[in-house]
Amino acid sequence: MEVTINIDGQALSVEVTVEVYEYLDKAGHKEENLAHEKRRHWDSREFDEYIILTEGRSCYYQTPEQWVCRKETMLEIKAALALCTEAQRRRFLLYALDGLSYAEIAGLCRCSKAAIQDSIEAVRKKIKKFF
């Protein structure tokens, strides 16, 4: 049987046995099937109801229990922070919520890095005692 092979844009005809022809034919079909599978599986996962559900843009709704727990936790955190001085609270929130480093907070508050570290550690100790 005769098979045409493309090498660098040049078509080359080659005479092969029936077994080699069948093998190449099966390989071509396999390559085509893989291409179809690749198109079916976007980002390497099966496109099914689970992906549609999880990847879809749906609104998040809290249950009443989650809402109450969140409110209680927030009240406890506020009560614990009320035990701290204004400077300690401000420094702790800059560190914990804004993610600033000790050096950055020291620059904002115009004090030493050690003072910031001491303030944050004091707040942590007060919170641990509170809880």
Coordinates of N, CA, C and O in Angstrom, one line a residue:
M1 N 0.8 -1.2 0.0 CA 0.0 0.0 0.0 C 0.9 1.2 0.0 O 2.0 1.2 0.5
E2 N 0.4 2.3 -0.5 CA 1.1 3.5 -0.6 C 0.6 4.5 0.4 O -0.6 4.8 0.5
V3 N 1.5 5.2 1.1 CA 1.2 6.2 2.2 C 1.9 7.4 1.8 O 3.1 7.4 1.4
T4 N 1.3 8.6 2.0 CA 1.9 9.9 1.8 C 2.3 10.5 3.1 O 1.5 10.6 4.0
I5 N 3.5 10.9 3.2 CA 4.1 11.5 4.4 C 4.5 12.9 4.1 O 5.2 13.1 3.1
N6 N 4.1 13.8 5.0 CA 4.5 15.2 4.8 C 5.7 15.5 5.7 O 5.6 15.4 6.9
I7 N 6.8 15.9 5.1 CA 8.0 16.3 5.8 C 8.4 17.7 5.4 O 8.8 17.9 4.2
D8 N 8.4 18.6 6.3 CA 8.7 20.0 6.0 C 8.0 20.6 4.8 O 8.5 21.3 4.0
G9 N 6.7 20.3 4.7 CA 5.9 20.8 3.6 C 6.0 20.0 2.3 O 5.4 20.3 1.3
Q10 N 6.9 19.0 2.3 CA 7.1 18.2 1.1 C 6.3 16.9 1.2 O 6.5 16.2 2.2
A11 N 5.5 16.5 0.2 CA 4.8 15.3 0.2 C 5.7 14.2 -0.3 O 6.3 14.3 -1.4
L12 N 5.8 13.1 0.4 CA 6.6 12.0 0.0 C 5.8 10.7 0.0 O 5.2 10.4 1.0
S13 N 5.7 10.0 -1.1 CA 5.0 8.8 -1.2 C 5.9 7.6 -0.8 O 7.0 7.5 -1.4
V14 N 5.4 6.7 0.0 CA 6.2 5.6 0.5 C 5.3 4.3 0.3 O 4.1 4.3 0.7
E15 N 5.9 3.2 -0.1 CA 5.2 2.0 -0.2 C 5.4 1.2 1.1 O 6.5 1.1 1.6
V16 N 4.3 0.8 1.8 CA 4.4 0.1 3.1 C 3.5 -1.2 3.0 O 2.7 -1.4 2.1
T17 N 3.7 -2.1 4.0 CA 3.0 -3.3 4.1 C 1.6 -3.0 4.6 O 1.3 -1.9 5.1
V18 N 0.7 -3.9 4.5 CA -0.7 -3.8 5.0 C -0.7 -3.5 6.5 O -1.5 -2.7 7.0
E19 N 0.1 -4.2 7.3 CA 0.1 -4.1 8.7 C 0.5 -2.6 9.1 O -0.1 -2.0 10.0
V20 N 1.5 -2.1 8.4 CA 2.0 -0.8 8.7 C 0.9 0.2 8.3 O 0.7 1.2 9.1
Y21 N 0.3 0.0 7.2 CA -0.8 0.9 6.8 C -2.0 0.9 7.8 O -2.5 2.0 8.2
E22 N -2.3 -0.3 8.3 CA -3.4 -0.3 9.3 C -3.0 0.3 10.6 O -3.8 1.0 11.2
Y23 N -1.8 0.2 11.0 CA -1.3 0.8 12.2 C -1.3 2.3 12.0 O -1.8 3.0 12.9
L24 N -0.9 2.8 10.9 CA -0.9 4.3 10.7 C -2.3 4.8 10.6 O -2.6 5.9 11.1
D25 N -3.2 4.0 10.0 CA -4.6 4.4 10.0 C -5.2 4.5 11.4 O -5.9 5.5 11.7
K26 N -5.0 3.5 12.2 CA -5.5 3.5 13.6 C -4.9 4.7 14.3 O -5.6 5.3 15.1
A27 N -3.6 5.0 14.1 CA -2.9 6.1 14.8 C -3.6 7.4 14.4 O -3.8 8.3 15.2
G28 N -4.0 7.5 13.1 CA -4.6 8.7 12.7 C -6.0 8.9 13.3 O -6.4 10.0 13.7
H29 N -6.7 7.8 13.4 CA -8.0 7.9 14.1 C -7.9 8.2 15.6 O -8.7 9.0 16.1
K30 N -6.9 7.6 16.2 CA -6.6 7.9 17.6 C -6.3 9.4 17.8 O -6.8 10.0 18.7
E31 N -5.5 10.0 16.9 CA -5.2 11.4 17.0 C -6.4 12.2 16.8 O -6.6 13.2 17.5
E32 N -7.3 11.9 15.9 CA -8.5 12.6 15.7 C -9.4 12.5 16.9 O -10.0 13.5 17.4
N33 N -9.5 11.3 17.5 CA -10.3 11.2 18.7 C -9.8 12.0 19.9 O -10.5 12.6 20.7
L34 N -8.5 12.0 20.0 CA -7.9 12.9 21.1 C -8.1 14.3 20.9 O -8.4 15.1 21.9
A35 N -8.1 14.8 19.6 CA -8.4 16.2 19.4 C -9.9 16.5 19.8 O -10.1 17.6 20.3
H36 N -10.8 15.6 19.5 CA -12.2 15.8 19.9 C -12.3 15.8 21.4 O -13.0 16.6 22.0
E37 N -11.6 14.9 22.1 CA -11.6 14.9 23.5 C -11.1 16.2 24.1 O -11.6 16.7 25.1
K38 N -10.0 16.7 23.5 CA -9.4 17.9 24.0 C -10.4 19.1 23.9 O -10.5 19.9 24.8
R39 N -11.2 19.1 22.8 CA -12.2 20.2 22.7 C -13.3 20.0 23.7 O -13.9 21.0 24.2
R40 N -13.7 18.7 24.0 CA -14.7 18.5 25.0 C -14.4 18.8 26.4 O -15.2 19.2 27.2
H41 N -13.1 18.7 26.8 CA -12.7 18.9 28.1 C -11.9 20.2 28.2 O -10.7 20.3 28.0
W42 N -12.7 21.2 28.6 CA -12.0 22.5 28.8 C -11.3 22.5 30.1 O -11.8 21.9 31.0
D43 N -10.2 23.1 30.2 CA -9.3 23.2 31.3 C -9.1 21.8 32.0 O -9.1 21.7 33.2
S44 N -9.0 20.8 31.2 CA -8.7 19.4 31.7 C -9.7 18.8 32.6 O -9.4 17.8 33.3
R45 N -11.0 19.3 32.6 CA -12.0 18.7 33.5 C -13.2 18.3 32.6 O -13.4 18.9 31.6
E46 N -14.0 17.4 33.1 CA -15.2 17.0 32.4 C -16.2 18.2 32.5 O -16.4 18.7 33.5
F47 N -16.9 18.5 31.4 CA -17.9 19.6 31.4 C -19.2 18.9 31.8 O -19.9 18.3 31.0
D48 N -19.5 19.0 33.0 CA -20.8 18.4 33.5 C -21.5 19.4 34.4 O -21.1 20.5 34.6
E49 N -22.6 18.9 35.0 CA -23.4 19.8 35.9 C -22.6 20.3 37.1 O -22.8 21.5 37.5
Y50 N -21.7 19.6 37.6 CA -20.9 20.0 38.8 C -20.1 21.3 38.4 O -20.1 22.2 39.2
I51 N -19.4 21.2 37.3 CA -18.6 22.4 36.9 C -19.5 23.6 36.6 O -19.2 24.7 37.0
I52 N -20.6 23.4 35.9 CA -21.5 24.5 35.7 C -22.0 25.1 37.0 O -22.0 26.3 37.2
L53 N -22.3 24.2 38.0 CA -22.7 24.7 39.3 C -21.6 25.5 40.0 O -21.8 26.6 40.5
T54 N -20.4 24.9 40.0 CA -19.3 25.5 40.8 C -18.7 26.7 40.1 O -18.3 27.6 40.8
E55 N -18.6 26.7 38.8 CA -18.0 27.7 38.1 C -18.9 28.9 37.8 O -18.5 30.0 37.4
G56 N -20.2 28.6 37.9 CA -21.2 29.7 37.6 C -21.1 30.8 38.6 O -20.7 30.6 39.7
R57 N -21.6 32.0 38.2 CA -21.6 33.1 39.1 C -22.9 33.2 39.8 O -23.8 33.9 39.4
S58 N -23.0 32.6 41.0 CA -24.2 32.6 41.7 C -24.0 33.5 43.0 O -22.9 33.6 43.5
C59 N -25.0 34.0 43.5 CA -25.0 34.8 44.8 C -24.7 33.9 46.0 O -25.2 32.8 46.0
Y60 N -24.0 34.4 46.9 CA -23.8 33.7 48.2 C -24.8 34.2 49.2 O -25.0 35.4 49.4
Y61 N -25.5 33.3 49.8 CA -26.5 33.6 50.8 C -26.1 32.9 52.1 O -25.9 31.7 52.1
Q62 N -26.1 33.7 53.2 CA -25.8 33.1 54.5 C -27.0 32.5 55.1 O -28.1 33.0 54.9
T63 N -26.8 31.4 55.8 CA -28.0 30.9 56.6 C -28.2 31.8 57.8 O -27.2 32.5 58.2
P64 N -29.3 31.7 58.5 CA -29.5 32.5 59.7 C -28.5 32.2 60.8 O -28.0 33.1 61.5
E65 N -28.1 30.9 60.9 CA -27.1 30.5 61.9 C -25.8 31.1 61.6 O -25.1 31.6 62.5
Q66 N -25.4 31.2 60.3 CA -24.1 31.8 59.9 C -24.1 33.3 60.2 O -23.1 33.8 60.7
W67 N -25.2 33.9 60.0 CA -25.3 35.3 60.2 C -25.1 35.7 61.7 O -24.4 36.6 62.1
V68 N -25.8 34.9 62.5 CA -25.8 35.1 64.0 C -24.3 34.8 64.5 O -23.8 35.6 65.3
C69 N -23.7 33.8 64.0 CA -22.3 33.4 64.4 C -21.4 34.6 64.0 O -20.5 34.9 64.8
R70 N -21.5 35.1 62.8 CA -20.7 36.1 62.3 C -20.8 37.4 63.2 O -19.9 38.0 63.6
K71 N -22.1 37.7 63.5 CA -22.4 38.9 64.3 C -21.8 38.7 65.7 O -21.2 39.7 66.3
E72 N -22.0 37.6 66.3 CA -21.4 37.3 67.7 C -19.9 37.4 67.7 O -19.3 38.0 68.6
T73 N -19.3 36.8 66.7 CA -17.8 36.9 66.6 C -17.3 38.3 66.5 O -16.4 38.7 67.1
M74 N -18.0 39.1 65.6 CA -17.6 40.5 65.5 C -17.8 41.3 66.8 O -16.9 42.1 67.1
L75 N -18.8 41.0 67.5 CA -19.0 41.7 68.8 C -17.9 41.3 69.8 O -17.4 42.2 70.5
E76 N -17.5 40.0 69.8 CA -16.5 39.6 70.7 C -15.1 40.2 70.3 O -14.3 40.6 71.2
I77 N -14.8 40.3 69.0 CA -13.6 40.9 68.6 C -13.6 42.4 68.9 O -12.6 42.9 69.4
K78 N -14.7 43.1 68.8 CA -14.8 44.5 69.1 C -14.6 44.7 70.6 O -13.9 45.6 71.0
A79 N -15.2 43.8 71.4 CA -15.0 43.9 72.9 C -13.6 43.7 73.3 O -13.1 44.4 74.2
A80 N -12.9 42.7 72.6 CA -11.5 42.5 73.0 C -10.6 43.6 72.6 O -9.7 44.0 73.3
L81 N -10.9 44.2 71.4 CA -10.1 45.4 71.0 C -10.4 46.6 71.8 O -9.6 47.5 71.9
A82 N -11.6 46.7 72.5 CA -11.9 47.8 73.3 C -11.0 47.9 74.5 O -10.8 48.9 75.1
L83 N -10.4 46.7 74.9 CA -9.5 46.7 76.0 C -8.1 47.3 75.7 O -7.4 47.6 76.6
C84 N -7.9 47.6 74.5 CA -6.6 48.1 74.1 C -6.6 49.6 73.9 O -7.7 50.2 73.8
T85 N -5.4 50.2 73.9 CA -5.4 51.7 73.7 C -5.6 52.0 72.2 O -5.5 51.1 71.4
E86 N -5.9 53.2 72.0 CA -6.1 53.6 70.6 C -5.0 53.3 69.7 O -5.1 52.8 68.6
A87 N -3.8 53.6 70.2 CA -2.5 53.4 69.3 C -2.3 51.9 69.1 O -2.0 51.5 68.0
Q88 N -2.5 51.1 70.1 CA -2.4 49.6 70.0 C -3.4 49.1 69.0 O -3.0 48.3 68.1
R89 N -4.6 49.5 69.1 CA -5.7 49.1 68.2 C -5.4 49.4 66.7 O -5.5 48.6 65.8
R90 N -5.0 50.7 66.5 CA -4.7 51.2 65.2 C -3.5 50.4 64.6 O -3.6 49.9 63.4
R91 N -2.5 50.2 65.4 CA -1.3 49.4 64.9 C -1.6 48.0 64.6 O -1.2 47.4 63.6
F92 N -2.4 47.4 65.5 CA -2.8 46.0 65.3 C -3.7 45.8 64.0 O -3.5 44.9 63.2
L93 N -4.6 46.7 63.8 CA -5.5 46.6 62.6 C -4.7 46.9 61.3 O -4.9 46.2 60.3
L94 N -3.7 47.8 61.4 CA -2.9 48.0 60.2 C -2.1 46.7 59.9 O -1.9 46.4 58.7
Y95 N -1.6 46.0 60.9 CA -0.9 44.8 60.7 C -1.8 43.6 60.3 O -1.5 43.0 59.3
A96 N -2.9 43.4 61.0 CA -3.7 42.2 60.8 C -4.6 42.4 59.6 O -4.7 41.4 58.8
L97 N -5.2 43.5 59.4 CA -6.2 43.7 58.3 C -5.5 44.2 57.0 O -5.8 43.7 55.9
D98 N -4.7 45.2 57.1 CA -4.1 45.8 55.9 C -2.8 45.1 55.5 O -2.3 45.3 54.4
G99 N -2.3 44.2 56.4 CA -1.1 43.4 56.0 C 0.2 44.2 55.9 O 1.1 43.8 55.2
L100 N 0.3 45.3 56.6 CA 1.5 46.1 56.5 C 2.6 45.5 57.4 O 2.2 44.8 58.4
S101 N 3.8 45.7 57.1 CA 4.9 45.2 57.9 C 5.2 46.1 59.1 O 4.7 47.3 59.1
Y102 N 6.0 45.6 60.1 CA 6.3 46.5 61.2 C 7.0 47.8 60.8 O 6.7 48.9 61.3
A103 N 7.9 47.7 59.8 CA 8.6 48.8 59.3 C 7.6 49.8 58.7 O 7.8 51.1 58.9
E104 N 6.7 49.4 57.9 CA 5.7 50.3 57.2 C 4.9 51.0 58.3 O 4.6 52.2 58.1
I105 N 4.4 50.2 59.3 CA 3.6 50.8 60.3 C 4.4 51.8 61.1 O 3.9 52.9 61.4
A106 N 5.6 51.5 61.4 CA 6.5 52.4 62.1 C 6.7 53.7 61.3 O 6.7 54.8 61.9
G107 N 6.8 53.6 60.0 CA 6.9 54.8 59.2 C 5.6 55.7 59.2 O 5.7 56.9 59.3
L108 N 4.5 55.0 59.2 CA 3.2 55.7 59.3 C 3.0 56.4 60.7 O 2.5 57.5 60.8
C109 N 3.3 55.7 61.7 CA 3.1 56.2 63.1 C 4.3 57.0 63.6 O 4.2 57.5 64.7
R110 N 5.3 57.1 62.9 CA 6.5 57.9 63.3 C 7.1 57.4 64.6 O 7.2 58.2 65.6
C111 N 7.3 56.1 64.7 CA 7.9 55.5 65.9 C 8.8 54.4 65.5 O 8.9 54.1 64.3
S112 N 9.4 53.7 66.5 CA 10.3 52.6 66.1 C 9.6 51.3 65.8 O 8.5 51.1 66.2
K113 N 10.3 50.5 65.1 CA 9.8 49.2 64.7 C 9.6 48.4 66.0 O 8.6 47.6 66.0
A114 N 10.4 48.5 67.0 CA 10.3 47.7 68.2 C 9.0 48.1 68.9 O 8.3 47.3 69.5
A115 N 8.6 49.4 68.9 CA 7.4 49.9 69.6 C 6.2 49.3 68.9 O 5.2 48.9 69.6
I116 N 6.2 49.2 67.6 CA 5.1 48.6 66.8 C 5.0 47.1 67.2 O 3.9 46.6 67.5
Q117 N 6.1 46.4 67.3 CA 6.1 45.0 67.6 C 5.6 44.8 69.0 O 4.8 43.9 69.3
D118 N 6.0 45.6 70.0 CA 5.5 45.5 71.3 C 4.0 45.8 71.4 O 3.3 45.1 72.2
S119 N 3.5 46.8 70.7 CA 2.1 47.1 70.7 C 1.3 45.9 70.2 O 0.2 45.5 70.7
I120 N 1.7 45.3 69.1 CA 1.0 44.2 68.5 C 1.0 43.0 69.4 O 0.0 42.3 69.5
E121 N 2.1 42.7 70.0 CA 2.2 41.6 70.9 C 1.3 41.9 72.2 O 0.7 40.9 72.7
A122 N 1.2 43.1 72.6 CA 0.3 43.4 73.8 C -1.1 43.2 73.4 O -1.9 42.6 74.2
V123 N -1.5 43.6 72.2 CA -2.9 43.3 71.7 C -3.2 41.8 71.6 O -4.2 41.4 72.1
R124 N -2.2 41.1 71.1 CA -2.4 39.6 71.0 C -2.6 39.0 72.4 O -3.5 38.1 72.6
K125 N -1.8 39.4 73.4 CA -1.9 38.9 74.7 C -3.3 39.2 75.3 O -3.9 38.4 76.0
K126 N -3.8 40.5 75.1 CA -5.1 40.9 75.6 C -6.2 40.1 75.0 O -7.1 39.7 75.7
I127 N -6.1 39.8 73.7 CA -7.1 39.1 73.0 C -7.1 37.6 73.5 O -8.2 37.0 73.7
K128 N -5.9 37.0 73.7 CA -5.8 35.7 74.3 C -6.4 35.6 75.6 O -7.1 34.6 76.0
K129 N -6.2 36.6 76.5 CA -6.8 36.6 77.8 C -8.3 36.7 77.7 O -9.0 36.1 78.5
F130 N -8.8 37.6 76.8 CA -10.2 37.8 76.6 C -10.9 36.5 76.2 O -12.0 36.2 76.7
F131 N -10.3 35.7 75.3 CA -10.9 34.5 74.9 C -10.5 33.3 75.7 O -11.0 32.3 75.6

